[in-house]
Short mmCIF file of C-alpha atoms in Angstrom, two decimals:
data_model
loop_
_atom_site.label_atom_id
_atom_site.label_comp_id
_atom_site.label_asym_id
_atom_site.label_seq_id
_atom_site.Cartn_x
_atom_site.Cartn_y
_atom_site.Cartn_z
CA UNK A 1 11.84 -60.87 15.87
CA UNK A 2 11.79 -61.83 12.13
CA UNK A 3 8.16 -60.47 11.72
CA UNK A 4 8.36 -57.79 14.30
CA UNK A 5 7.44 -54.11 12.99
CA UNK A 6 11.22 -53.06 13.36
CA UNK A 7 12.47 -55.87 10.95
CA UNK A 8 9.89 -55.49 8.36
CA UNK A 9 10.43 -51.73 8.31
CA UNK A 10 14.41 -52.67 7.57
CA UNK A 11 13.39 -54.86 4.88
CA UNK A 12 11.22 -52.50 3.23
CA UNK A 13 13.95 -49.88 3.64
CA UNK A 14 16.20 -52.22 1.56
CA UNK A 15 13.87 -52.91 -1.08
CA UNK A 16 13.23 -49.66 -1.72
CA UNK A 17 17.11 -48.85 -2.17
CA UNK A 18 17.76 -51.61 -4.32
CA UNK A 19 19.78 -50.81 -7.62
CA UNK A 20 16.65 -50.84 -9.89
CA UNK A 21 14.83 -48.65 -7.41
CA UNK A 22 17.78 -46.17 -7.68
CA UNK A 23 18.28 -46.29 -11.71
CA UNK A 24 14.39 -45.39 -11.84
CA UNK A 25 14.95 -42.49 -9.50
CA UNK A 26 17.88 -41.54 -11.32
CA UNK A 27 16.06 -41.49 -14.66
CA UNK A 28 13.22 -39.43 -13.15
CA UNK A 29 16.04 -37.06 -11.84
CA UNK A 30 17.65 -36.76 -15.07
CA UNK A 31 14.22 -36.43 -17.14
CA UNK A 32 13.08 -33.34 -14.64
CA UNK A 33 16.39 -31.83 -15.36
CA UNK A 34 16.37 -32.51 -18.88
CA UNK A 35 12.74 -30.95 -19.49
CA UNK A 36 13.50 -27.98 -16.98
CA UNK A 37 16.94 -27.31 -19.02
CA UNK A 38 14.83 -27.46 -22.24
CA UNK A 39 12.37 -25.02 -20.94
CA UNK A 40 14.70 -22.56 -20.14
CA UNK A 41 16.71 -22.98 -23.04
CA UNK A 42 13.50 -22.34 -25.13
CA UNK A 43 13.23 -18.99 -23.36
CA UNK A 44 16.56 -18.39 -24.37
CA UNK A 45 15.62 -18.82 -28.09
CA UNK A 46 12.44 -16.53 -27.36
CA UNK A 47 15.11 -13.67 -26.26
CA UNK A 48 17.50 -14.59 -28.99
CA UNK A 49 14.73 -13.99 -31.59
CA UNK A 50 13.60 -10.48 -30.36
CA UNK A 51 17.23 -9.64 -30.02
CA UNK A 52 18.00 -10.31 -33.95
CA UNK A 53 14.66 -8.69 -34.84
CA UNK A 54 14.92 -5.36 -32.82
CA UNK A 55 17.50 -3.85 -35.14
CA UNK A 56 15.65 -4.46 -38.17
CA UNK A 57 12.80 -2.43 -36.79
CA UNK A 58 12.01 1.01 -36.86
CA UNK A 59 10.08 2.89 -34.09
CA UNK A 60 6.80 1.82 -33.65
CA UNK A 61 4.06 4.52 -33.28
CA UNK A 62 4.08 4.63 -29.40
CA UNK A 63 7.37 3.83 -28.37
CA UNK A 64 9.20 7.48 -28.76
CA UNK A 65 6.36 8.73 -26.54
CA UNK A 66 7.01 6.12 -23.91
CA UNK A 67 10.91 6.45 -24.18
CA UNK A 68 11.02 10.06 -23.84
CA UNK A 69 8.32 9.66 -20.84
CA UNK A 70 10.35 7.21 -19.04
CA UNK A 71 13.60 9.32 -19.60
CA UNK A 72 12.04 12.54 -18.80
CA UNK A 73 10.70 10.92 -15.37
CA UNK A 74 14.19 9.90 -14.06
CA UNK A 75 15.75 13.33 -15.21
CA UNK A 76 13.19 15.84 -13.95
CA UNK A 77 11.00 13.71 -11.60
CA UNK A 78 7.98 15.53 -13.87
CA UNK A 79 5.35 13.11 -14.80
CA UNK A 80 3.43 15.46 -17.01
CA UNK A 81 4.27 13.31 -20.36
CA UNK A 82 1.97 10.77 -21.42
CA UNK A 83 -0.22 10.66 -17.95
CA UNK A 84 -2.57 8.10 -19.72
CA UNK A 85 -0.24 5.16 -18.86
CA UNK A 86 1.21 4.65 -15.02
CA UNK A 87 5.42 4.97 -15.13
CA UNK A 88 6.75 1.89 -14.36
CA UNK A 89 7.07 0.21 -17.46
CA UNK A 90 8.48 3.15 -18.98
CA UNK A 91 10.77 3.83 -16.32
CA UNK A 92 12.01 0.27 -16.91
CA UNK A 93 12.78 0.91 -20.52
CA UNK A 94 14.45 4.16 -20.02
CA UNK A 95 16.78 3.04 -17.19
CA UNK A 96 19.86 1.89 -19.63
CA UNK A 97 19.31 5.77 -21.00
CA UNK A 98 20.64 7.02 -17.78
CA UNK A 99 24.10 5.34 -19.11
CA UNK A 100 23.96 6.93 -22.47
CA UNK A 101 22.77 9.95 -21.38
CA UNK A 102 20.69 11.25 -24.61
CA UNK A 103 19.90 14.79 -24.66
CA UNK A 104 16.45 15.88 -23.65
CA UNK A 105 15.23 19.89 -24.53
CA UNK A 106 12.96 20.74 -21.43
CA UNK A 107 12.89 24.18 -22.67
CA UNK A 108 10.85 23.63 -25.77
CA UNK A 109 7.75 24.33 -26.34
CA UNK A 110 6.68 20.59 -26.77
CA UNK A 111 7.76 20.09 -23.02
CA UNK A 112 5.91 22.95 -21.69
CA UNK A 113 2.80 22.17 -23.46
CA UNK A 114 3.47 18.31 -23.03
CA UNK A 115 3.09 17.99 -26.51
CA UNK A 116 4.24 14.01 -26.32
CA UNK A 117 4.10 12.93 -30.05
CA UNK A 118 6.31 15.82 -30.80
CA UNK A 119 8.45 15.73 -27.86
CA UNK A 120 9.12 12.06 -28.28
CA UNK A 121 10.00 12.50 -32.08
CA UNK A 122 12.49 15.33 -31.53
CA UNK A 123 13.80 13.22 -28.50
CA UNK A 124 14.58 10.19 -30.56
CA UNK A 125 15.57 11.73 -33.87
CA UNK A 126 18.10 14.38 -32.29
CA UNK A 127 19.83 11.80 -30.72
CA UNK A 128 20.98 8.36 -32.19
CA UNK A 129 17.44 6.85 -32.74
CA UNK A 130 18.89 3.38 -33.35
CA UNK A 131 20.99 3.28 -30.47
CA UNK A 132 18.29 4.65 -27.88
CA UNK A 133 15.59 2.24 -29.47
CA UNK A 134 18.01 -0.94 -29.03
CA UNK A 135 18.72 -0.30 -25.18
CA UNK A 136 15.30 0.78 -24.52
CA UNK A 137 13.98 -2.46 -25.98
CA UNK A 138 16.34 -4.73 -24.21
CA UNK A 139 14.52 -4.44 -20.86
CA UNK A 140 11.20 -4.90 -22.25
CA UNK A 141 12.54 -8.08 -23.94
CA UNK A 142 13.92 -9.14 -20.45
CA UNK A 143 10.43 -8.49 -19.18
CA UNK A 144 9.03 -10.60 -21.75
CA UNK A 145 11.44 -13.69 -21.17
CA UNK A 146 10.39 -13.40 -17.32
CA UNK A 147 6.76 -13.83 -18.35
CA UNK A 148 8.01 -16.71 -20.41
CA UNK A 149 9.81 -18.28 -17.27
CA UNK A 150 6.61 -17.74 -14.78
CA UNK A 151 4.52 -19.66 -17.68
CA UNK A 152 7.24 -22.29 -17.79
CA UNK A 153 7.22 -22.71 -13.77
CA UNK A 154 3.64 -22.70 -13.61
CA UNK A 155 2.92 -25.53 -16.10
CA UNK A 156 5.66 -27.37 -14.72
CA UNK A 157 4.62 -27.12 -10.95
CA UNK A 158 0.89 -28.09 -12.08
CA UNK A 159 1.56 -30.66 -14.77
CA UNK A 160 5.27 -31.75 -14.71
CA UNK A 161 8.51 -30.88 -16.39
CA UNK A 162 7.39 -32.01 -20.00
CA UNK A 163 4.39 -29.74 -19.74
CA UNK A 164 6.45 -26.86 -18.55
CA UNK A 165 8.70 -27.31 -21.49
CA UNK A 166 5.82 -27.66 -23.91
CA UNK A 167 4.28 -24.13 -22.18
CA UNK A 168 7.71 -22.53 -22.63
CA UNK A 169 7.71 -23.60 -26.63
CA UNK A 170 4.59 -22.28 -26.99
CA UNK A 171 5.25 -19.17 -25.38
CA UNK A 172 8.90 -18.72 -26.92
CA UNK A 173 7.17 -19.39 -30.55
CA UNK A 174 3.96 -16.93 -30.13
CA UNK A 175 4.48 -14.31 -32.85
CA UNK A 176 2.32 -11.89 -31.14
CA UNK A 177 4.56 -12.21 -27.99
CA UNK A 178 7.49 -11.96 -29.89
CA UNK A 179 6.08 -8.70 -32.10
CA UNK A 180 5.11 -6.65 -28.65
CA UNK A 181 7.71 -8.56 -26.50
CA UNK A 182 10.47 -6.42 -27.98
CA UNK A 183 8.52 -2.58 -27.98
CA UNK A 184 8.84 -0.03 -25.48
CA UNK A 185 5.13 -0.42 -24.63
CA UNK A 186 2.89 -1.24 -21.69
CA UNK A 187 1.10 -4.33 -22.91
CA UNK A 188 3.47 -7.21 -22.15
CA UNK A 189 4.94 -5.72 -19.07
CA UNK A 190 1.56 -5.64 -17.54
CA UNK A 191 0.92 -9.42 -18.67
CA UNK A 192 4.03 -10.54 -17.26
CA UNK A 193 3.15 -9.03 -13.63
CA UNK A 194 -0.26 -10.28 -13.89
CA UNK A 195 0.91 -13.72 -14.51
CA UNK A 196 3.49 -13.58 -11.95
CA UNK A 197 0.99 -12.23 -9.42
CA UNK A 198 -1.53 -15.12 -10.08
CA UNK A 199 1.22 -17.58 -9.76
CA UNK A 200 2.22 -16.23 -6.45
CA UNK A 201 -1.30 -16.28 -5.39
CA UNK A 202 -1.64 -19.93 -6.38
CA UNK A 203 1.60 -20.62 -4.52
CA UNK A 204 0.04 -19.40 -1.46
CA UNK A 205 -2.05 -22.76 -1.25
CA UNK A 206 -5.01 -22.48 1.24
CA UNK A 207 -3.86 -20.14 3.66
CA UNK A 208 -2.00 -16.64 3.15
CA UNK A 209 0.74 -15.75 5.23
CA UNK A 210 2.44 -12.40 5.74
CA UNK A 211 5.39 -13.32 3.64
CA UNK A 212 3.76 -14.72 0.39
CA UNK A 213 0.92 -11.94 0.68
CA UNK A 214 3.80 -9.29 0.65
CA UNK A 215 5.41 -10.78 -2.30
CA UNK A 216 2.21 -11.18 -4.27
CA UNK A 217 1.17 -7.45 -3.31
CA UNK A 218 4.57 -6.19 -4.77
CA UNK A 219 3.74 -7.95 -8.24
CA UNK A 220 0.40 -6.74 -7.95
CA UNK A 221 1.62 -3.15 -7.57
CA UNK A 222 3.85 -3.65 -10.63
CA UNK A 223 1.04 -4.93 -12.92
CA UNK A 224 -1.16 -1.82 -11.60
CA UNK A 225 2.01 0.47 -11.96
CA UNK A 226 2.44 -0.73 -15.66
CA UNK A 227 -0.78 -0.12 -17.32
CA UNK A 228 -4.13 1.29 -15.93
CA UNK A 229 -5.74 -1.88 -17.18
CA UNK A 230 -3.70 -3.52 -14.33
CA UNK A 231 -6.18 -2.02 -11.90
CA UNK A 232 -8.40 -5.23 -12.94
CA UNK A 233 -6.19 -7.32 -11.16
CA UNK A 234 -7.16 -6.44 -7.51
CA UNK A 235 -10.76 -7.28 -8.50
CA UNK A 236 -9.81 -10.84 -9.54
CA UNK A 237 -7.64 -11.54 -6.76
CA UNK A 238 -10.32 -10.37 -4.26
CA UNK A 239 -12.78 -12.52 -5.90
CA UNK A 240 -10.41 -15.51 -6.07
CA UNK A 241 -9.65 -14.72 -2.43
CA UNK A 242 -13.58 -15.02 -1.34
CA UNK A 243 -13.64 -18.27 -3.29
CA UNK A 244 -10.54 -19.78 -1.54
CA UNK A 245 -12.07 -18.71 2.01
CA UNK A 246 -15.30 -20.24 0.94
CA UNK A 247 -13.62 -23.62 0.21
CA UNK A 248 -12.16 -24.08 3.96
CA UNK A 249 -13.90 -25.85 6.58
CA UNK A 250 -13.59 -22.97 9.20
CA UNK A 251 -14.82 -20.11 7.03
CA UNK A 252 -14.80 -17.77 9.81
CA UNK A 253 -10.77 -18.39 10.94
CA UNK A 254 -10.15 -18.61 6.90
CA UNK A 255 -11.83 -14.99 6.01
CA UNK A 256 -9.95 -13.44 8.87
CA UNK A 257 -6.55 -14.78 7.82
CA UNK A 258 -7.61 -13.52 4.09
CA UNK A 259 -8.71 -10.03 5.03
CA UNK A 260 -5.23 -9.85 6.62
CA UNK A 261 -3.57 -11.14 3.68
CA UNK A 262 -5.56 -8.48 1.70
CA UNK A 263 -4.47 -5.80 3.63
CA UNK A 264 -0.52 -6.65 3.43
CA UNK A 265 -1.17 -6.98 -0.59
CA UNK A 266 -3.10 -3.62 -0.58
CA UNK A 267 -0.34 -2.19 1.36
CA UNK A 268 2.40 -3.89 -0.81
CA UNK A 269 0.74 -2.68 -4.00
CA UNK A 270 0.80 0.94 -3.01
CA UNK A 271 4.51 1.02 -2.10
CA UNK A 272 5.14 0.05 -5.54
CA UNK A 273 2.88 2.59 -7.13
CA UNK A 274 4.64 5.25 -5.16
CA UNK A 275 7.89 3.98 -6.13
CA UNK A 276 6.74 3.97 -9.54
CA UNK A 277 5.98 7.47 -9.13
CA UNK A 278 9.59 8.03 -7.48
CA UNK A 279 8.20 8.84 -4.39
CA UNK A 280 7.29 12.52 -5.70
CA UNK A 281 3.69 12.20 -5.65
CA UNK A 282 0.81 10.69 -3.53
CA UNK A 283 -0.42 7.46 -4.80
CA UNK A 284 -3.94 9.17 -5.63
CA UNK A 285 -2.18 10.84 -8.51
CA UNK A 286 -2.37 7.00 -10.02
CA UNK A 287 -5.95 6.73 -9.58
CA UNK A 288 -6.65 10.81 -10.61
CA UNK A 289 -5.07 9.90 -13.88
CA UNK A 290 -6.69 6.76 -14.39
CA UNK A 291 -10.08 8.47 -13.92
CA UNK A 292 -8.87 11.10 -16.31
CA UNK A 293 -8.35 8.51 -18.83
CA UNK A 294 -11.68 7.12 -18.65
CA UNK A 295 -13.23 10.53 -18.93
CA UNK A 296 -11.46 11.22 -21.86
CA UNK A 297 -12.36 7.89 -23.61
CA UNK A 298 -14.07 8.63 -26.94
CA UNK A 299 -16.91 6.43 -27.22
CA UNK A 300 -17.11 7.43 -31.11
CA UNK A 301 -13.78 6.71 -32.38
CA UNK A 302 -13.75 4.83 -35.57
CA UNK A 303 -13.14 1.12 -35.26
CA UNK A 304 -12.44 -1.27 -37.97
CA UNK A 305 -13.43 -4.82 -38.32
CA UNK A 306 -13.82 -7.14 -41.16
CA UNK A 307 -13.85 -4.29 -43.88
CA UNK A 308 -16.28 -2.17 -41.92
CA UNK A 309 -15.85 0.93 -39.80
CA UNK A 310 -18.10 1.77 -36.98
CA UNK A 311 -18.06 4.18 -34.09
CA UNK A 312 -17.40 2.77 -30.70
CA UNK A 313 -16.74 -0.65 -32.09
CA UNK A 314 -17.97 -4.11 -31.47
CA UNK A 315 -18.08 -6.15 -28.33
CA UNK A 316 -16.68 -9.11 -29.90
CA UNK A 317 -13.63 -7.31 -31.38
CA UNK A 318 -10.91 -9.10 -29.39
CA UNK A 319 -12.66 -12.40 -29.84
CA UNK A 320 -12.57 -12.12 -33.56
CA UNK A 321 -9.10 -10.74 -33.35
CA UNK A 322 -7.70 -13.44 -31.52
CA UNK A 323 -9.09 -15.99 -33.74
CA UNK A 324 -7.38 -14.34 -36.55
CA UNK A 325 -4.11 -13.50 -34.64
CA UNK A 326 -3.49 -16.51 -32.37
CA UNK A 327 -1.28 -19.56 -33.92
CA UNK A 328 -3.76 -22.60 -35.22
CA UNK A 329 -1.85 -24.89 -32.80
CA UNK A 330 -2.77 -22.84 -30.03
CA UNK A 331 -6.48 -22.71 -31.12
CA UNK A 332 -6.38 -26.45 -31.67
CA UNK A 333 -4.54 -26.84 -28.18
CA UNK A 334 -7.51 -24.84 -26.62
CA UNK A 335 -10.13 -27.38 -28.05
CA UNK A 336 -8.27 -30.10 -26.77
CA UNK A 337 -7.68 -28.65 -23.36
CA UNK A 338 -11.89 -27.71 -23.22
CA UNK A 339 -12.54 -31.40 -24.21
CA UNK A 340 -10.15 -32.70 -21.51
CA UNK A 341 -11.62 -30.13 -18.85
CA UNK A 342 -15.24 -31.04 -19.69
CA UNK A 343 -14.55 -34.90 -19.19
CA UNK A 344 -12.69 -34.09 -16.09
CA UNK A 345 -15.28 -31.96 -14.45
CA UNK A 346 -15.65 -34.46 -11.51
CA UNK A 347 -12.10 -33.89 -10.12
CA UNK A 348 -11.99 -29.89 -11.11
CA UNK A 349 -9.53 -28.33 -8.98
CA UNK A 350 -8.41 -24.79 -7.36
CA UNK A 351 -6.06 -24.76 -10.01
CA UNK A 352 -8.67 -24.79 -12.64
CA UNK A 353 -10.73 -22.12 -10.87
CA UNK A 354 -7.56 -19.83 -10.79
CA UNK A 355 -6.70 -20.12 -14.35
CA UNK A 356 -9.94 -20.44 -15.95
CA UNK A 357 -11.51 -17.46 -13.88
CA UNK A 358 -8.62 -15.33 -14.68
CA UNK A 359 -8.79 -15.93 -18.45
CA UNK A 360 -12.60 -15.50 -18.47
CA UNK A 361 -12.27 -12.40 -16.23
CA UNK A 362 -10.12 -10.74 -18.81
CA UNK A 363 -11.49 -11.48 -22.01
CA UNK A 364 -14.91 -10.32 -20.76
CA UNK A 365 -13.53 -7.23 -18.87
CA UNK A 366 -11.26 -6.57 -22.01
CA UNK A 367 -14.05 -6.93 -24.55
CA UNK A 368 -16.24 -4.51 -22.37
CA UNK A 369 -13.74 -1.78 -22.22
CA UNK A 370 -10.81 -1.94 -24.16
CA UNK A 371 -10.35 -0.02 -27.43
CA UNK A 372 -10.70 -1.96 -30.70
CA UNK A 373 -7.15 -1.22 -31.56
CA UNK A 374 -5.47 -4.48 -31.53
CA UNK A 375 -5.16 -8.24 -29.93
CA UNK A 376 -2.28 -6.62 -27.95
CA UNK A 377 -4.72 -5.97 -25.48
CA UNK A 378 -5.36 -9.48 -24.78
CA UNK A 379 -1.43 -10.18 -24.40
CA UNK A 380 -1.83 -10.59 -20.66
CA UNK A 381 -4.23 -13.82 -21.05
CA UNK A 382 -1.89 -15.59 -23.65
CA UNK A 383 0.43 -16.90 -20.77
CA UNK A 384 -2.32 -17.97 -18.79
CA UNK A 385 -3.96 -20.03 -21.83
CA UNK A 386 -0.41 -21.47 -22.33
CA UNK A 387 -0.39 -22.77 -18.95
CA UNK A 388 -4.20 -23.90 -18.88
CA UNK A 389 -3.75 -26.11 -22.30
CA UNK A 390 -0.60 -27.70 -21.02
CA UNK A 391 -2.84 -29.73 -18.73
CA UNK A 392 -3.08 -32.46 -21.67
CA UNK A 393 0.44 -32.84 -21.83
CA UNK A 394 0.82 -35.60 -19.21
CA UNK A 395 -2.14 -37.65 -20.70
CA UNK A 396 -0.95 -37.21 -24.38
CA UNK A 397 2.78 -37.51 -23.80
CA UNK A 398 1.98 -41.32 -22.34
CA UNK A 399 0.74 -42.25 -25.50
CA UNK A 400 2.48 -42.49 -28.59
CA UNK A 401 -0.01 -40.96 -30.85
CA UNK A 402 -0.64 -38.33 -28.44
CA UNK A 403 3.02 -37.56 -28.49
CA UNK A 404 3.07 -37.31 -32.29
CA UNK A 405 -0.08 -34.67 -31.70
CA UNK A 406 1.95 -32.64 -29.28
CA UNK A 407 5.47 -32.55 -31.13
CA UNK A 408 3.37 -31.53 -34.49
CA UNK A 409 1.56 -28.79 -32.77
CA UNK A 410 4.83 -27.72 -30.93
CA UNK A 411 6.64 -27.72 -34.81
CA UNK A 412 3.75 -25.81 -36.00
CA UNK A 413 4.01 -23.25 -33.47
CA UNK A 414 7.75 -22.87 -34.37
CA UNK A 415 7.22 -22.55 -38.17
CA UNK A 416 4.70 -19.85 -37.40
CA UNK A 417 7.45 -17.67 -35.73
CA UNK A 418 10.31 -18.65 -37.75
CA UNK A 419 8.44 -17.97 -41.03
CA UNK A 420 7.29 -14.55 -39.87
CA UNK A 421 10.93 -13.30 -38.72
CA UNK A 422 11.29 -10.22 -38.39
CA UNK A 423 7.89 -9.35 -39.29
CA UNK A 424 5.85 -10.55 -36.26
CA UNK A 425 3.36 -7.71 -36.20
CA UNK A 426 1.31 -8.52 -39.29
CA UNK A 427 1.00 -12.06 -38.46
CA UNK A 428 -2.58 -13.49 -39.20
CA UNK A 429 -2.92 -17.64 -39.29
CA UNK A 430 -4.07 -19.81 -42.01
CA UNK A 431 -7.51 -19.59 -40.85
CA UNK A 432 -7.50 -16.02 -41.74
CA UNK A 433 -5.39 -16.20 -44.71
CA UNK A 434 -2.17 -15.25 -43.71
CA UNK A 435 -0.78 -11.65 -43.76
CA UNK A 436 -1.88 -10.89 -47.03
CA UNK A 437 -5.40 -10.85 -45.96
CA UNK A 438 -4.60 -8.96 -42.77
CA UNK A 439 -6.03 -5.33 -43.85
CA UNK A 440 -9.11 -7.13 -44.94
CA UNK A 441 -9.93 -8.06 -41.49
CA UNK A 442 -7.92 -5.94 -39.04
CA UNK A 443 -6.35 -2.64 -38.82
CA UNK A 444 -3.77 -0.70 -36.50
CA UNK A 445 -1.32 -2.73 -34.55
CA UNK A 446 -2.45 -5.71 -35.91
CA UNK A 447 -1.25 -5.16 -39.27
CA UNK A 448 1.45 -2.32 -38.97
CA UNK A 449 2.84 -0.22 -36.64
CA UNK A 450 5.17 2.04 -38.31
CA UNK A 451 7.66 -0.82 -37.62
CA UNK A 452 8.83 -1.18 -41.46
CA UNK A 453 10.72 1.83 -42.50
CA UNK A 454 14.07 0.37 -42.51
CA UNK A 455 13.15 -2.75 -44.38
CA UNK A 456 11.32 0.04 -46.78
CA UNK A 457 14.60 1.95 -47.30
CA UNK A 458 16.28 -1.17 -47.73
CA UNK A 459 13.81 -2.16 -50.62
CA UNK A 460 14.02 0.84 -52.27
CA UNK A 461 17.54 1.19 -52.35
CA UNK A 462 18.09 -2.53 -53.27
CA UNK A 463 15.73 -2.23 -56.48
CA UNK A 464 17.01 1.60 -57.31
CA UNK A 465 13.54 2.77 -57.58
CA UNK A 466 13.36 6.39 -58.09
CA UNK A 467 9.90 7.26 -58.29
CA UNK A 468 8.38 6.32 -54.69
CA UNK A 469 5.61 7.77 -53.02
CA UNK A 470 5.10 6.88 -49.11
CA UNK A 471 2.04 6.77 -47.15
CA UNK A 472 3.53 5.46 -43.53
CA UNK A 473 1.32 4.46 -40.56
CA UNK A 474 1.76 7.93 -38.97
CA UNK A 475 2.29 11.54 -39.20
CA UNK A 476 5.32 10.70 -36.66
CA UNK A 477 6.99 8.09 -38.64
CA UNK A 478 10.66 9.34 -39.85
CA UNK A 479 11.45 8.10 -43.26
CA UNK A 480 13.90 10.64 -43.99
CA UNK A 481 16.32 9.34 -40.93
CA UNK A 482 16.40 6.22 -42.90
CA UNK A 483 17.38 7.31 -46.05
CA UNK A 484 14.04 7.12 -47.54
CA UNK A 485 13.66 10.78 -48.69
CA UNK A 486 10.59 10.56 -50.68
CA UNK A 487 7.06 12.46 -51.16
CA UNK A 488 5.18 11.48 -48.04
CA UNK A 489 1.33 11.73 -48.43
CA UNK A 490 -1.39 11.05 -45.98
CA UNK A 491 -3.79 8.19 -46.87
CA UNK A 492 -7.06 10.50 -47.57
CA UNK A 493 -5.16 11.92 -50.56
CA UNK A 494 -5.16 8.77 -51.85
CA UNK A 495 -9.16 7.92 -51.94
CA UNK A 496 -11.46 8.99 -54.44
CA UNK A 497 -8.69 9.66 -57.37
CA UNK A 498 -6.54 7.34 -59.31
CA UNK A 499 -3.09 7.61 -58.04
CA UNK A 500 -0.48 9.45 -60.16
CA UNK A 501 1.76 7.08 -61.90
CA UNK A 502 4.75 5.82 -59.56
CA UNK A 503 5.53 3.14 -56.87
CA UNK A 504 3.53 3.56 -53.73
CA UNK A 505 4.57 2.11 -50.45
CA UNK A 506 1.45 2.03 -48.02
CA UNK A 507 1.07 0.92 -44.52
CA UNK A 508 -1.48 -1.67 -44.31
CA UNK A 509 -3.19 0.12 -41.98
CA UNK A 510 -3.97 2.73 -44.01
CA UNK A 511 -4.69 0.06 -46.94
CA UNK A 512 -7.57 -1.18 -44.52
CA UNK A 513 -9.24 2.30 -44.19
CA UNK A 514 -8.96 2.98 -48.06
CA UNK A 515 -10.38 0.03 -49.04
CA UNK A 516 -13.46 0.58 -46.67
CA UNK A 517 -14.08 4.26 -48.10
CA UNK A 518 -13.06 4.05 -52.02
CA UNK A 519 -14.17 0.75 -53.29
CA UNK A 520 -11.50 1.40 -56.16
CA UNK A 521 -8.79 0.22 -53.93
CA UNK A 522 -10.28 -2.93 -53.34
CA UNK A 523 -9.61 -3.64 -57.40
CA UNK A 524 -5.89 -2.73 -56.88
CA UNK A 525 -3.45 -5.35 -56.49
CA UNK A 526 -0.23 -5.05 -54.58
CA UNK A 527 2.95 -6.10 -56.45
CA UNK A 528 4.92 -6.70 -53.23
CA UNK A 529 4.80 -6.38 -49.53
CA UNK A 530 7.38 -5.32 -47.10
CA UNK A 531 6.46 -6.50 -43.64
CA UNK A 532 3.59 -4.36 -42.79
CA UNK A 533 3.87 -2.25 -45.69
CA UNK A 534 2.37 -2.73 -49.39
CA UNK A 535 3.82 -1.90 -52.63
CA UNK A 536 1.71 -0.76 -55.60
CA UNK A 537 2.68 0.34 -58.98
CA UNK A 538 0.76 2.70 -61.22
#
């Protein structure tokens, strides 16, 4: 009886429930809870950084347009404003405004002619601009934090709780995600719904069910309804579905299930698109507007890179922008993760296929199609990269030297964000030479987007400067609103002639172009820098 199977099982159970085994289990449980709590805490820090920064920044170029568009959709069910972007992100941003109830003049000529820049300007500054911006930016911060949460969950599910916390730290202290995650724009929302869709797709496992296909489809529709580049996501998901079906033993049965899943996802996506248009228009409006955007694309637009202007831009623009704008810790992590991936090709898994396929697909697609206007077009790729590079964490964390490497990179990433606060937009890494070299390399939303007028006004007031001349990012910036009542001149009037005596505060975007077309400006040295604006004294 002592050696019977029942007796042996009883002895095995007793061994497994010894105090030592229970202590190990308790330590593992505590460790999991600790790292999970740390990851969530770091995402709270991300939100706090953004909240502390929003009140210090004036409106960026696109925010008044997106905010008035979203509010007008709620109030009028009319989608004439800003048709070049689908409505969901704008609706979400404008949701708090339904409580504030600001004035929107739909009898104005700007509304009748859909002059979105002028309508947005009048809407924002005829109301309390700071209040509208604060409440409109809050939902964007929440969406950005949601993207961080999905990044954390996916890395944790793949590589463990320590890796999840590490991915959350890299996300939470990314200057680019902080820069754009607080703005009323479409780049971060589409990125959040993209990683959510791919995470839900990964959680389907080898076979889709109608339930998990439904949730994946709803998220897919949200990505598509946030930005027209979200329409790339169905192409990627369909490709991944084909690969997943091919991996199965019974491919006929697998593809049958995959087709049913795709149908459910497509139906759910169309439902969200219809919801984004508040059930007032056919989903065909989405595809009509998307086609119109492509038709109206200007291939001769002058793009700027490395001190050169070129019609149509460069296919490698986003790769160069990423190399300069991503933090050096992330670039190092990419190198380490690539080495790790190559060394483990024999154990290549479905997880790697999803993440790498998505990263490569988006980099290629955006490089081929996106305007050369900023690294923000690549923001949907950032969270995917952070999940993928977390693959090295389990191996490194188990060795003292590896642990030092991870902690150092994490601390470096934190410093990149903390030292940039609140001026995240003009961030450039050490490889690029930092923000002071930004205009020599890139322009537009990489260096300045009109967000620094508040700081410029405070700078002038604090130093009691009287002879100020301002050259802002856009003609729709409003320095008067922030107490900066000074002469405003376009950058063209500063070219080919030496400026008159005075203190010139000039957008770094304008500096980039002026240095390119007028060699004299390459010899002028700024005396100070205010976020994305440079100060010259003549």
